[in-house]
Amino acid sequence: MLNDVKTVENPVYMELDEIKRQYWGCWLLLCNIAPGEGIKGGIVRYYADKRTGLYEKMREIDKSPEIFGETTVFFVGNKGNTLGGLSL
């Protein structure tokens, strides 16, 4: 099940517009989310075609909130958005 989860090689902070350009149509595990109303940016650690394996990765990451900050799993795109996704 985790085979479809891809690790971002050199994760860096990105603004939301850049996240959209690079990961449109993917489910993302976003960490170190910028504070504020809604998602303005963060660090994409993992991405996948399906969200299932990302929640398992999120449980691992959430054990170290001092490193990864606030995390979320969401969909970037305009199709297939169900339960917990965020169409942007």
mmCIF file of C-alpha atoms in Angstrom:
data_model
loop_
_atom_site.group_PDB
_atom_site.id
_atom_site.type_symbol
_atom_site.label_atom_id
_atom_site.label_comp_id
_atom_site.label_asym_id
_atom_site.label_seq_id
_atom_site.Cartn_x
_atom_site.Cartn_y
_atom_site.Cartn_z
ATOM 1 C CA MET A 1 0.000 0.000 0.000
ATOM 2 C CA LEU A 2 2.839 2.419 0.735
ATOM 3 C CA ASN A 3 4.456 1.634 -2.619
ATOM 4 C CA ASP A 4 2.597 4.471 -4.312
ATOM 5 C CA VAL A 5 3.858 7.071 -1.799
ATOM 6 C CA LYS A 6 6.768 9.060 -3.176
ATOM 7 C CA THR A 7 9.267 10.891 -0.986
ATOM 8 C CA VAL A 8 10.286 14.424 -1.929
ATOM 9 C CA GLU A 9 14.062 14.291 -2.401
ATOM 10 C CA ASN A 10 14.993 17.755 -1.107
ATOM 11 C CA PRO A 11 11.952 19.121 0.697
ATOM 12 C CA VAL A 12 11.902 22.907 1.062
ATOM 13 C CA TYR A 13 9.302 25.446 2.086
ATOM 14 C CA MET A 14 7.083 26.542 -0.820
ATOM 15 C CA GLU A 15 4.279 29.032 -1.188
ATOM 16 C CA LEU A 16 0.899 27.591 -2.177
ATOM 17 C CA ASP A 17 1.184 28.718 -5.824
ATOM 18 C CA GLU A 18 4.440 26.774 -6.258
ATOM 19 C CA ILE A 19 2.910 23.711 -4.573
ATOM 20 C CA LYS A 20 0.036 23.865 -7.077
ATOM 21 C CA ARG A 21 2.411 24.091 -10.043
ATOM 22 C CA GLN A 22 4.573 21.161 -8.966
ATOM 23 C CA TYR A 23 2.005 18.778 -7.487
ATOM 24 C CA TRP A 24 -1.301 19.419 -9.303
ATOM 25 C CA GLY A 25 -3.422 16.269 -9.311
ATOM 26 C CA CYS A 26 -1.648 14.666 -6.323
ATOM 27 C CA TRP A 27 -2.394 13.934 -2.707
ATOM 28 C CA LEU A 28 0.198 15.601 -0.462
ATOM 29 C CA LEU A 29 1.528 15.303 3.051
ATOM 30 C CA LEU A 30 2.370 18.884 3.937
ATOM 31 C CA CYS A 31 4.430 19.754 7.033
ATOM 32 C CA ASN A 32 5.550 22.981 8.674
ATOM 33 C CA ILE A 33 2.408 24.708 7.453
ATOM 34 C CA ALA A 34 2.606 28.502 7.431
ATOM 35 C CA PRO A 35 0.413 29.960 10.173
ATOM 36 C CA GLY A 36 -2.674 31.873 9.187
ATOM 37 C CA GLU A 37 -6.091 31.300 7.757
ATOM 38 C CA GLY A 38 -6.030 28.439 5.281
ATOM 39 C CA ILE A 39 -2.927 26.896 3.761
ATOM 40 C CA LYS A 40 -0.480 29.529 2.517
ATOM 41 C CA GLY A 41 2.560 27.303 2.225
ATOM 42 C CA GLY A 42 4.587 24.548 3.804
ATOM 43 C CA ILE A 43 6.977 21.711 3.088
ATOM 44 C CA VAL A 44 5.749 18.836 0.917
ATOM 45 C CA ARG A 45 7.357 15.688 2.359
ATOM 46 C CA TYR A 46 5.412 12.998 0.483
ATOM 47 C CA TYR A 47 3.010 12.813 -2.462
ATOM 48 C CA ALA A 48 0.866 10.080 -4.015
ATOM 49 C CA ASP A 49 -2.007 9.285 -6.347
ATOM 50 C CA LYS A 50 -4.033 7.998 -3.372
ATOM 51 C CA ARG A 51 -4.209 9.330 0.151
ATOM 52 C CA THR A 52 -4.174 5.992 2.004
ATOM 53 C CA GLY A 53 -0.411 5.588 2.531
ATOM 54 C CA LEU A 54 0.014 9.266 3.346
ATOM 55 C CA TYR A 55 -1.967 8.941 6.571
ATOM 56 C CA GLU A 56 0.413 6.237 7.766
ATOM 57 C CA LYS A 57 3.371 8.559 7.040
ATOM 58 C CA MET A 58 1.555 11.373 8.839
ATOM 59 C CA ARG A 59 1.215 9.258 11.981
ATOM 60 C CA GLU A 60 4.995 8.723 11.939
ATOM 61 C CA ILE A 61 5.749 12.417 11.393
ATOM 62 C CA ASP A 62 3.272 13.548 14.052
ATOM 63 C CA LYS A 63 5.487 11.855 16.664
ATOM 64 C CA SER A 64 7.969 14.735 16.188
ATOM 65 C CA PRO A 65 5.892 17.948 16.145
ATOM 66 C CA GLU A 66 8.913 20.001 17.230
ATOM 67 C CA ILE A 67 10.571 19.152 13.887
ATOM 68 C CA PHE A 68 7.651 18.889 11.457
ATOM 69 C CA GLY A 69 5.176 21.362 12.964
ATOM 70 C CA GLU A 70 1.563 21.178 11.899
ATOM 71 C CA THR A 71 0.813 18.558 9.239
ATOM 72 C CA THR A 72 -2.051 17.787 6.896
ATOM 73 C CA VAL A 73 -2.932 15.500 4.016
ATOM 74 C CA PHE A 74 -4.810 17.108 1.141
ATOM 75 C CA PHE A 75 -5.501 16.897 -2.585
ATOM 76 C CA VAL A 76 -4.275 19.588 -4.958
ATOM 77 C CA GLY A 77 -6.441 19.623 -8.042
ATOM 78 C CA ASN A 78 -9.958 19.620 -9.344
ATOM 79 C CA LYS A 79 -10.862 15.921 -9.528
ATOM 80 C CA GLY A 80 -11.382 12.984 -7.189
ATOM 81 C CA ASN A 81 -11.636 15.099 -4.056
ATOM 82 C CA THR A 82 -13.257 13.102 -1.244
ATOM 83 C CA LEU A 83 -13.154 13.080 2.545
ATOM 84 C CA GLY A 84 -10.344 15.212 3.841
ATOM 85 C CA GLY A 85 -9.125 16.604 0.556
ATOM 86 C CA LEU A 86 -8.771 20.258 -0.245
ATOM 87 C CA SER A 87 -9.333 21.352 -3.820
ATOM 88 C CA LEU A 88 -7.220 24.355 -4.607
#
